[in-house]
mmCIF file of C-alpha atoms and ligand atoms in Angstrom:
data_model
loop_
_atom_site.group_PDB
_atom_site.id
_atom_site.type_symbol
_atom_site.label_atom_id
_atom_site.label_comp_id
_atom_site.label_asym_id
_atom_site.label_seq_id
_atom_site.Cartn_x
_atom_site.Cartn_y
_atom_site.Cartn_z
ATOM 1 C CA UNK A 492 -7.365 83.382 -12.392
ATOM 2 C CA UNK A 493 -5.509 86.560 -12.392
ATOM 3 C CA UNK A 494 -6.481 88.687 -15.355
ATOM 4 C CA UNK A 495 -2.873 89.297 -16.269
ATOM 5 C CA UNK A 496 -2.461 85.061 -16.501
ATOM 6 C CA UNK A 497 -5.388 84.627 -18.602
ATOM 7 C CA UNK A 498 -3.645 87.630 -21.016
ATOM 8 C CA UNK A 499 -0.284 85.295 -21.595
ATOM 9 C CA UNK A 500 -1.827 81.982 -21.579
ATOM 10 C CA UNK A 501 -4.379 83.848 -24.825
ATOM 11 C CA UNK A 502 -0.905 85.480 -26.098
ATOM 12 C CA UNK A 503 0.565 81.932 -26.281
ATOM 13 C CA UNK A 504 -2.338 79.763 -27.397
ATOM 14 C CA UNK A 505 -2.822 82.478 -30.665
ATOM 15 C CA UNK A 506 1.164 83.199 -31.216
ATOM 16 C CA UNK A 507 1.542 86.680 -30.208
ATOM 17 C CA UNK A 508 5.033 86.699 -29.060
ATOM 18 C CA UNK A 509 5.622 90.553 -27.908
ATOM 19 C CA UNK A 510 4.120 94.100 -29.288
ATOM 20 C CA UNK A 511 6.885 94.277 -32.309
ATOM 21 C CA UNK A 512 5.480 91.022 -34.001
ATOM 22 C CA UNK A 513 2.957 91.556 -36.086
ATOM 23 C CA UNK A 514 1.309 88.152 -35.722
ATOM 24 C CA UNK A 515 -1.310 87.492 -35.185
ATOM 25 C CA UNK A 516 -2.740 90.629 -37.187
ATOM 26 C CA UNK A 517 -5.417 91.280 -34.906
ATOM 27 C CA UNK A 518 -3.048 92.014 -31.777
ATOM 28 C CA UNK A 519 -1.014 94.557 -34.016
ATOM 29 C CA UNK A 520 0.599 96.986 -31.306
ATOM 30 C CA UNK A 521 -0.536 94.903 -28.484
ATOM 31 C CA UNK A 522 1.524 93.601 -25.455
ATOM 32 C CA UNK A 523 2.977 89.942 -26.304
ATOM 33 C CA UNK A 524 3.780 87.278 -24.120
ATOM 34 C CA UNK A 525 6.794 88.846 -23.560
ATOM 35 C CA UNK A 526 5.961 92.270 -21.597
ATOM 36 C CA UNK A 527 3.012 91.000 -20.289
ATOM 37 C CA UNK A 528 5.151 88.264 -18.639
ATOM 38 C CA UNK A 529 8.045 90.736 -17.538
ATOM 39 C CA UNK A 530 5.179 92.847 -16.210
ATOM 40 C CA UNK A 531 3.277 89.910 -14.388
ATOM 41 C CA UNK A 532 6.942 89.083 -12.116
ATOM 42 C CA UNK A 533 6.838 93.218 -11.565
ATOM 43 C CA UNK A 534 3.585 92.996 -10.016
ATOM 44 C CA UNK A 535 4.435 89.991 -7.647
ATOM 45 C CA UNK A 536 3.061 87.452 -9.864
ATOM 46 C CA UNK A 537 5.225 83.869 -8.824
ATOM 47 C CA UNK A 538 7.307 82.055 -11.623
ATOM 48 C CA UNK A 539 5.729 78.770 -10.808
ATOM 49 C CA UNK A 540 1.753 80.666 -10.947
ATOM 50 C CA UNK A 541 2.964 81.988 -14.615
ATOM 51 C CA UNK A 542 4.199 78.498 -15.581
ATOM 52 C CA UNK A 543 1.070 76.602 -14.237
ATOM 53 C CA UNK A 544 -1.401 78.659 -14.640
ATOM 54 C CA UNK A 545 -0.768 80.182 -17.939
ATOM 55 C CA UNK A 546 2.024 78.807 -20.378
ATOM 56 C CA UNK A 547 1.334 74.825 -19.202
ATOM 57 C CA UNK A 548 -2.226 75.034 -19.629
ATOM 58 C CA UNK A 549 -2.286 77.283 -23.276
ATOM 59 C CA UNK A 550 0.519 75.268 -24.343
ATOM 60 C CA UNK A 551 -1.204 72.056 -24.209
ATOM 61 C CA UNK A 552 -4.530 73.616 -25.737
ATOM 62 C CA UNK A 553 -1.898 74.204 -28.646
ATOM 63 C CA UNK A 554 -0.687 70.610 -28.798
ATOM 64 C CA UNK A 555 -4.610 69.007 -28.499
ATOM 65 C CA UNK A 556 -5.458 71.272 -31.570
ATOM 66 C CA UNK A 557 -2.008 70.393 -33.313
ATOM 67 C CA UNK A 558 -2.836 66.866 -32.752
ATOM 68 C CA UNK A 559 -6.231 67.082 -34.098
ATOM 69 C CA UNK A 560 -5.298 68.963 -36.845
ATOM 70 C CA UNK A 561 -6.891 72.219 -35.961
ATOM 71 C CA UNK A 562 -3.719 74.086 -36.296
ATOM 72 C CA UNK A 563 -1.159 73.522 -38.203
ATOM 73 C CA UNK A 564 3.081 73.565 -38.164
ATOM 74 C CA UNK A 565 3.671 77.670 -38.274
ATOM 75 C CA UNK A 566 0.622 78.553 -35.823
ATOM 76 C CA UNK A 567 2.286 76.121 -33.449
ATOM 77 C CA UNK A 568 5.846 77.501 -34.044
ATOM 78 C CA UNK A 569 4.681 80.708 -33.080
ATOM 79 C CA UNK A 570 2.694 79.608 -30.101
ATOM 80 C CA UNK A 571 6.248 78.112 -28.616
ATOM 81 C CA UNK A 572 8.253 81.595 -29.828
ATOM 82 C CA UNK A 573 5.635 83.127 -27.531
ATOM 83 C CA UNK A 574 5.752 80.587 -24.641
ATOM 84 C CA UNK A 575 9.695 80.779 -24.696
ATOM 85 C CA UNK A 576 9.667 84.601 -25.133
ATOM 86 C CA UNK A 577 7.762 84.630 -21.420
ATOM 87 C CA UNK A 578 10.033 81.305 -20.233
ATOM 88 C CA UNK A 579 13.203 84.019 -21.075
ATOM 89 C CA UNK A 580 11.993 85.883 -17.621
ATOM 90 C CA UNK A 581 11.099 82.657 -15.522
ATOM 91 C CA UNK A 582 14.358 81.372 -16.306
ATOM 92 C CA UNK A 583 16.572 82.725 -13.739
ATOM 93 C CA UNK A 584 13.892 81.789 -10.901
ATOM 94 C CA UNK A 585 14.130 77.811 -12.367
ATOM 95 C CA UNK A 586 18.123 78.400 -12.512
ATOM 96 C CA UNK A 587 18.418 79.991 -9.024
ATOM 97 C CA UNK A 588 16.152 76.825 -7.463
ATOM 98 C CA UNK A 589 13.459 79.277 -6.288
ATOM 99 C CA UNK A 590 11.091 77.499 -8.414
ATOM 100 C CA UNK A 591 10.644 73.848 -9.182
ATOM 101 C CA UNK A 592 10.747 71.663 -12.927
ATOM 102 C CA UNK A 593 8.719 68.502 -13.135
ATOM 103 C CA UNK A 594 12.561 66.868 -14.265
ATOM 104 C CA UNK A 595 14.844 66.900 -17.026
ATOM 105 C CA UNK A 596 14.406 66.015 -20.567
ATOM 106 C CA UNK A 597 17.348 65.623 -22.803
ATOM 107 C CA UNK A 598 16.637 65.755 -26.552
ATOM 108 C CA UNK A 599 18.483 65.058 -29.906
ATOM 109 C CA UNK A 600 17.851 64.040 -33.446
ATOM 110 C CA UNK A 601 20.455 60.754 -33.783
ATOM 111 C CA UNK A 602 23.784 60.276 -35.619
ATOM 112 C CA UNK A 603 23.593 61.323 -39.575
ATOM 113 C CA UNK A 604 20.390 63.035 -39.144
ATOM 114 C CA UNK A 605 20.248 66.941 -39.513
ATOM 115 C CA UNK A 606 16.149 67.175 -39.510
ATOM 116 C CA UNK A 607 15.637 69.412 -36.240
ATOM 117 C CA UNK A 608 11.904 71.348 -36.896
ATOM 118 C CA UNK A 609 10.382 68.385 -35.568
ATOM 119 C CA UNK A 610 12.695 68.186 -33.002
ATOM 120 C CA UNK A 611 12.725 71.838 -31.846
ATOM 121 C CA UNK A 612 8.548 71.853 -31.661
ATOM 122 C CA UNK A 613 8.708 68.433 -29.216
ATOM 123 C CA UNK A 614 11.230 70.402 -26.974
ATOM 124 C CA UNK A 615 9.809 73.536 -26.526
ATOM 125 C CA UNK A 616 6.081 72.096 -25.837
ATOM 126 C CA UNK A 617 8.207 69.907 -23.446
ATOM 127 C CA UNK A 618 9.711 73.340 -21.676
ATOM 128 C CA UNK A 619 5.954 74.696 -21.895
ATOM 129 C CA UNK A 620 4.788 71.595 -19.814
ATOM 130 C CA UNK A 621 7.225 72.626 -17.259
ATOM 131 C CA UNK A 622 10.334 70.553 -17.959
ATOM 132 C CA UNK A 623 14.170 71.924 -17.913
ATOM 133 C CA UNK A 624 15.506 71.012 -21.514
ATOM 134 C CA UNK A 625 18.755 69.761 -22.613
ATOM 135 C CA UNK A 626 18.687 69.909 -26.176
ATOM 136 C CA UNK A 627 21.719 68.333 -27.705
ATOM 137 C CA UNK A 628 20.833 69.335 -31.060
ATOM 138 C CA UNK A 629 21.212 67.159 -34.234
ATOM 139 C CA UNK A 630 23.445 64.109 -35.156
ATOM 140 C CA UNK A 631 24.015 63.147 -31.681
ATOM 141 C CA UNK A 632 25.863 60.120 -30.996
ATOM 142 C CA UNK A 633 25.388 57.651 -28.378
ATOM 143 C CA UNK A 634 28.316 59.474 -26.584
ATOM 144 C CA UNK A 635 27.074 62.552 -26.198
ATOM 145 C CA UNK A 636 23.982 61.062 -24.917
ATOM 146 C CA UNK A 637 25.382 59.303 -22.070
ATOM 147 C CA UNK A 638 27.579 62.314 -21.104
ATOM 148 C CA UNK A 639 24.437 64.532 -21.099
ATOM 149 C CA UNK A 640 22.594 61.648 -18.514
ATOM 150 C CA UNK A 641 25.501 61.058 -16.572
ATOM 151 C CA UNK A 642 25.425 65.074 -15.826
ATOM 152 C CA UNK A 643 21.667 65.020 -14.986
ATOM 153 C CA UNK A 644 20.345 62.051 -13.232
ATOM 154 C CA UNK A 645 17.107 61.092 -13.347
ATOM 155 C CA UNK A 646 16.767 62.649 -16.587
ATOM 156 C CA UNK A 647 14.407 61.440 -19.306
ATOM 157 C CA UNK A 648 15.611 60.750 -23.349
ATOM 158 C CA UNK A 649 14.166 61.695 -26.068
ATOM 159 C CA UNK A 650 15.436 60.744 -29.698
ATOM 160 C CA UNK A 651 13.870 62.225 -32.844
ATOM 161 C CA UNK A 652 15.049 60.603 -36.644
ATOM 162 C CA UNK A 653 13.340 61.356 -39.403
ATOM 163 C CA UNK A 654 15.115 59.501 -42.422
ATOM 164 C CA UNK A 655 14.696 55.405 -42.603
ATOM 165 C CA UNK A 656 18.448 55.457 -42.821
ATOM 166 C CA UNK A 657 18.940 57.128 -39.488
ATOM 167 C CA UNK A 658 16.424 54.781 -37.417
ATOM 168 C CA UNK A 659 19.352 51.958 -37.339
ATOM 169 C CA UNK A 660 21.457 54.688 -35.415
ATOM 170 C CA UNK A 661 18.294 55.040 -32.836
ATOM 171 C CA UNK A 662 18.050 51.429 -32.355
ATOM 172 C CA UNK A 663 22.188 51.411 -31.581
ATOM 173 C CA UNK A 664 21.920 54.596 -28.780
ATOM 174 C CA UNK A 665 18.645 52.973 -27.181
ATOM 175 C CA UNK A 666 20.830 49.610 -26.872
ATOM 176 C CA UNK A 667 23.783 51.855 -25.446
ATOM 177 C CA UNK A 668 21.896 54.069 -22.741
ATOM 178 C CA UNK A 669 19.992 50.594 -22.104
ATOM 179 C CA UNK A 670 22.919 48.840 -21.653
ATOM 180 C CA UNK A 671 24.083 51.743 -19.343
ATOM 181 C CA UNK A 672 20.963 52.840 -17.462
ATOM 182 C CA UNK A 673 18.389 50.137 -17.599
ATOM 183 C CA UNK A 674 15.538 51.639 -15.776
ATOM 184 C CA UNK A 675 16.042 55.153 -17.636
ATOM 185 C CA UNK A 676 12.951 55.897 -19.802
ATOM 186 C CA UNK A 677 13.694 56.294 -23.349
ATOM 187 C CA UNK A 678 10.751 58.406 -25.709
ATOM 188 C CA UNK A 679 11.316 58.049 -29.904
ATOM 189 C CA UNK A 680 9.573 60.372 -32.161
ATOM 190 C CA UNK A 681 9.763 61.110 -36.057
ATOM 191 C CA UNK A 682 7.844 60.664 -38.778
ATOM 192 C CA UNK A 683 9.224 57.339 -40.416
ATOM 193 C CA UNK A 684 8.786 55.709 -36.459
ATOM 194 C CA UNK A 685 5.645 53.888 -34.912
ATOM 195 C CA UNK A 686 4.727 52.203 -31.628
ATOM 196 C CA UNK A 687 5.733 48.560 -33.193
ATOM 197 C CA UNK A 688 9.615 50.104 -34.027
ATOM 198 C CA UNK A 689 9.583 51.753 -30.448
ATOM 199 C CA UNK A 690 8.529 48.154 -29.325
ATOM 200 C CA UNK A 691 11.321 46.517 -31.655
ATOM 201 C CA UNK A 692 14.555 48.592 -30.566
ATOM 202 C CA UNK A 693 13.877 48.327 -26.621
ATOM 203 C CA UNK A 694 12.319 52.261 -26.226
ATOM 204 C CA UNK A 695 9.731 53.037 -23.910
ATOM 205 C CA UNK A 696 7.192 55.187 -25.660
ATOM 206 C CA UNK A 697 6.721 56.222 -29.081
ATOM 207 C CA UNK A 698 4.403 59.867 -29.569
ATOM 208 C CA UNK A 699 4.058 60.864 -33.439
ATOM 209 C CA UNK A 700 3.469 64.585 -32.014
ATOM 210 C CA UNK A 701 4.574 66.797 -29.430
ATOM 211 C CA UNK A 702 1.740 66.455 -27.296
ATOM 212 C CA UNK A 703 1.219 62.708 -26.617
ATOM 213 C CA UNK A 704 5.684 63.469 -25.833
ATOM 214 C CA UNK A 705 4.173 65.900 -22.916
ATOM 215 C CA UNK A 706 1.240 63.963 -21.989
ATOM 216 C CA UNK A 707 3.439 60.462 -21.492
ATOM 217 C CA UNK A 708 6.613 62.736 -19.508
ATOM 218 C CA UNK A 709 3.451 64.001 -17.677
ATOM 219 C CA UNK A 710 2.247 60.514 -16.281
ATOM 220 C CA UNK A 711 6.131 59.862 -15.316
ATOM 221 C CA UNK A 712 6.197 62.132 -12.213
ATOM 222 C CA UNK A 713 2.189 61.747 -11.242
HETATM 223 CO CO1 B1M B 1339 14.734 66.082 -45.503
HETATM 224 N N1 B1M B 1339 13.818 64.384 -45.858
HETATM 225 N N2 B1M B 1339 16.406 65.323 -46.184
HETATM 226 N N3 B1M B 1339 15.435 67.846 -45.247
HETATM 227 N N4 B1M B 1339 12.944 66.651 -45.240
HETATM 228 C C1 B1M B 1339 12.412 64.278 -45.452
HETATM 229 C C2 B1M B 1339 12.306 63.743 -44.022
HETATM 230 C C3 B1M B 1339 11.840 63.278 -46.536
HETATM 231 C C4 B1M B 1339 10.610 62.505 -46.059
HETATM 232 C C5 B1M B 1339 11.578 64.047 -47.844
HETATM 233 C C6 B1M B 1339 11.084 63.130 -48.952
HETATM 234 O O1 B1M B 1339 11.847 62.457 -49.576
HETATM 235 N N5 B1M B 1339 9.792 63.116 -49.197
HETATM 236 C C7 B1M B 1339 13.098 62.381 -46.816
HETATM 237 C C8 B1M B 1339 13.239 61.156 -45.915
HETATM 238 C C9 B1M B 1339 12.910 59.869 -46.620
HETATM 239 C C10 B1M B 1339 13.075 58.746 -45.678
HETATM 240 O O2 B1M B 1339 14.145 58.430 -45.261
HETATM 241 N N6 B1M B 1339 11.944 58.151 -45.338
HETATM 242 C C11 B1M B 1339 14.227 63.372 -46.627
HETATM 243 C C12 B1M B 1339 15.528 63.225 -47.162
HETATM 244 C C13 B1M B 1339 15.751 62.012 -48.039
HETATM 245 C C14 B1M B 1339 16.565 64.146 -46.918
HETATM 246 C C15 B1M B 1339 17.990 64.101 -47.452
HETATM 247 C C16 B1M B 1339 18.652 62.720 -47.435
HETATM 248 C C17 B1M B 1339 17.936 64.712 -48.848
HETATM 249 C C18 B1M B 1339 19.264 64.653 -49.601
HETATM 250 O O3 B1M B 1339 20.186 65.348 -49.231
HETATM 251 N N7 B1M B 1339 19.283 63.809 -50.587
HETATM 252 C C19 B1M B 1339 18.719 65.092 -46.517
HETATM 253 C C20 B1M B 1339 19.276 64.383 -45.269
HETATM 254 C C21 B1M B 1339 20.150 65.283 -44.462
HETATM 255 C C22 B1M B 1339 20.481 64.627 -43.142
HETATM 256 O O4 B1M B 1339 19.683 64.684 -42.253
HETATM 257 N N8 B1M B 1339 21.642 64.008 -43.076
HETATM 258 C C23 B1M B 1339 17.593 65.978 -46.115
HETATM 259 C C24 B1M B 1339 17.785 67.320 -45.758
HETATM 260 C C25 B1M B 1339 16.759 68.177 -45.407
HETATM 261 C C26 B1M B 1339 16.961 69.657 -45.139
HETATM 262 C C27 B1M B 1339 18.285 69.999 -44.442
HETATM 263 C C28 B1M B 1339 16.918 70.372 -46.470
HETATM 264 C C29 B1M B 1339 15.665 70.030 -44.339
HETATM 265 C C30 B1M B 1339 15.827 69.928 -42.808
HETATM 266 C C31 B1M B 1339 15.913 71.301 -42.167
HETATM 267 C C32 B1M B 1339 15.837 71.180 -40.674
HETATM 268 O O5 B1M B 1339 15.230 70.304 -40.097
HETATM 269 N N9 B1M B 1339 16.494 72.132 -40.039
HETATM 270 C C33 B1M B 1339 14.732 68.907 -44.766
HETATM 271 C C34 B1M B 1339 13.326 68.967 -44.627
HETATM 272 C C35 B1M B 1339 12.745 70.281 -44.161
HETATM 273 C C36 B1M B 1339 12.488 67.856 -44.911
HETATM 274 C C37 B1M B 1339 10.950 67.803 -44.926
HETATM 275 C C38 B1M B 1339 10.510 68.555 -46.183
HETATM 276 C C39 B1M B 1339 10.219 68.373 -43.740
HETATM 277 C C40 B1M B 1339 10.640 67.789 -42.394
HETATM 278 C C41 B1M B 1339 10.005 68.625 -41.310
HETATM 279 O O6 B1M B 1339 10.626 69.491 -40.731
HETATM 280 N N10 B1M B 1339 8.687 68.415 -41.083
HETATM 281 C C42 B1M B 1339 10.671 66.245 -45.031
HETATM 282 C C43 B1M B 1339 9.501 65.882 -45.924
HETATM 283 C C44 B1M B 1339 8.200 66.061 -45.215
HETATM 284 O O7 B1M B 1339 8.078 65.722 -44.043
HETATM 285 N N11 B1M B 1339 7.238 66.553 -45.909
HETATM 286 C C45 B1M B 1339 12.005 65.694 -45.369
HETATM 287 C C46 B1M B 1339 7.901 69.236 -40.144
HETATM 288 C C47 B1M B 1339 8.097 68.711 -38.718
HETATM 289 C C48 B1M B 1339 7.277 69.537 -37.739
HETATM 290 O O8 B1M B 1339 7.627 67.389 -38.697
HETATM 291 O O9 B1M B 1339 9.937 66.464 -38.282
HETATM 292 O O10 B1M B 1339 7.961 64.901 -38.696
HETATM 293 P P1 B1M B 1339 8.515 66.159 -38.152
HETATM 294 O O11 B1M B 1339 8.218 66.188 -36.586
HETATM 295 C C49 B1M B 1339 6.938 65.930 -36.074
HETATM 296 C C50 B1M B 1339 6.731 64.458 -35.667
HETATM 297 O O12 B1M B 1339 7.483 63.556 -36.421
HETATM 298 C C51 B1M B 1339 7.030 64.454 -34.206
HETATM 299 O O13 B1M B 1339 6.644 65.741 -33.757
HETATM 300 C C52 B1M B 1339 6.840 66.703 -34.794
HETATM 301 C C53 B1M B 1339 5.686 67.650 -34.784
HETATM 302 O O14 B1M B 1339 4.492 66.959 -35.036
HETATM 303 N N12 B1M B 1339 8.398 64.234 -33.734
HETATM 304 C C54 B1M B 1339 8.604 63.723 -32.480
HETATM 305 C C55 B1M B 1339 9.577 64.497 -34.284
HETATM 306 N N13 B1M B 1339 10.572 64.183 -33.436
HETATM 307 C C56 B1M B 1339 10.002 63.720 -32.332
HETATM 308 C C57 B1M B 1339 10.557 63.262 -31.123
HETATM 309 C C58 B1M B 1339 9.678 62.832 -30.125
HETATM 310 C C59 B1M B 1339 8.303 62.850 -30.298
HETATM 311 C C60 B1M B 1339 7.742 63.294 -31.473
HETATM 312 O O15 B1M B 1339 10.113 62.393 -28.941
HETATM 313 C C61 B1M B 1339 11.477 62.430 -28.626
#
């Protein structure tokens, strides 16, 4: 692998985001994932070689050691800052068509629900695996939801609720995109969920962490 690859895939999987942020303390002063991304497209580096080669692959190192516990909430938070900082300069290549997304993923926490951290982690490790995001942010209705997939078909759902209260509003959007769009696949995440209540409301796949989200949009376009 190019030297420069290996640089922002280590940037990402340790959180360095650019040479202003002082995290991690060892990389004080040293190029984040920012320059050395900017400076990978100056040297001819492709978009799609940056995405595959470095932020997909560190990204899910960072999501197998979230999911075992090796690493916890803020060390992944900062992984993502740094894999978005270098998505920032790949972005107009996706945009322009030059370079290809595995799909679309659009993402909300449901109606009456506010709880977004969660959320936010789940979507950017789903950008880092090389998907283009729609997040619709929090208390998202069923309308919004089928506006958002009528404007991107094809696209994939993913709902996030995190209070008890708010997992009777998931179970009333999966029923309306359902009704809509049978065949669309539906993902549910959030702590108070589980596999049985995915099972229950007519979703397709229930992931209590970012990861297994990545891994099961992942075995959708194999
Ligand atoms: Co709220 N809150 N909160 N809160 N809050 C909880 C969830 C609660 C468990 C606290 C408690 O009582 N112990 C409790 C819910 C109880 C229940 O219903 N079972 C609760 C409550 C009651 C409330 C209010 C009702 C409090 C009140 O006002 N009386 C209120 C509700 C507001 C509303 O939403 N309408 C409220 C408000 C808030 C704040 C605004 C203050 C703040 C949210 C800030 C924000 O998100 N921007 C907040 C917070 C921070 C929490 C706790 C402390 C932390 C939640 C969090 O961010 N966790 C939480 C208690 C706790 O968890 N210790 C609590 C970290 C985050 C990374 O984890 O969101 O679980 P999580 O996401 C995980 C997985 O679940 C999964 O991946 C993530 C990473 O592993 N995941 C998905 C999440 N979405 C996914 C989607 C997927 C796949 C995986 O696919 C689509």
């Amino acid at each position: 692998m190019k030297e420069i690859l290996s640089k922002i895939a280590y940037c990402v999987e340790v959180g360095k985001i650019n040479k202003a942020s002082p995290y991690p303390p060892a990389m004080k002063d040293q190029e984040g994932a920012d320059e050395l991304a900017r400076q990978a497209l100056t040297d001819g580096v492709k978009p799609d070689e940056i995405l595959e080669l470095a932020l997909i692959p560190a990204m899910a190192v960072v999501g197998n050691k979230f999911s075992k516990q090796e690493i916890y909430v803020p060390q992944m938070l900062m992984s993502a800052k740094a894999m978005s900082s270098a998505m920032a300069h790949l972005k107009p290549y996706f945009l322009s068509g030059e370079t290809k997304r595995k799909g679309t993923f659009i993402i909300g926490t449901v109606t009456g629900d506010l709880h977004d951290i969660g959320k936010n982690l789940v979507a950017m490790m789903i950008e880092g695996g090389g998907w283009e995001v729609l997040d619709l942010g929090v208390d998202v209705g069923h309308d919004k939801f089928l506006k958002a997939i009528s404007e991107n078909p094809g696209a994939v759902v993913g709902l996030s609720a995190l209070l008890t209260t708010t997992m009777e509003n998931m179970r009333k959007i999966v029923a309306s995109i359902k009704a809509k769009y049978p065949e669309l696949k539906i993902l549910v995440g959030g702590a108070p969920l589980s596999m049985d209540y995915c099972g229950k409301i007519g979703a397709d796949f229930y992931s209590p962490d970012p990861q297994g989200a990545v891994n099961y949009l992942n075995k959708l376009v194999l």
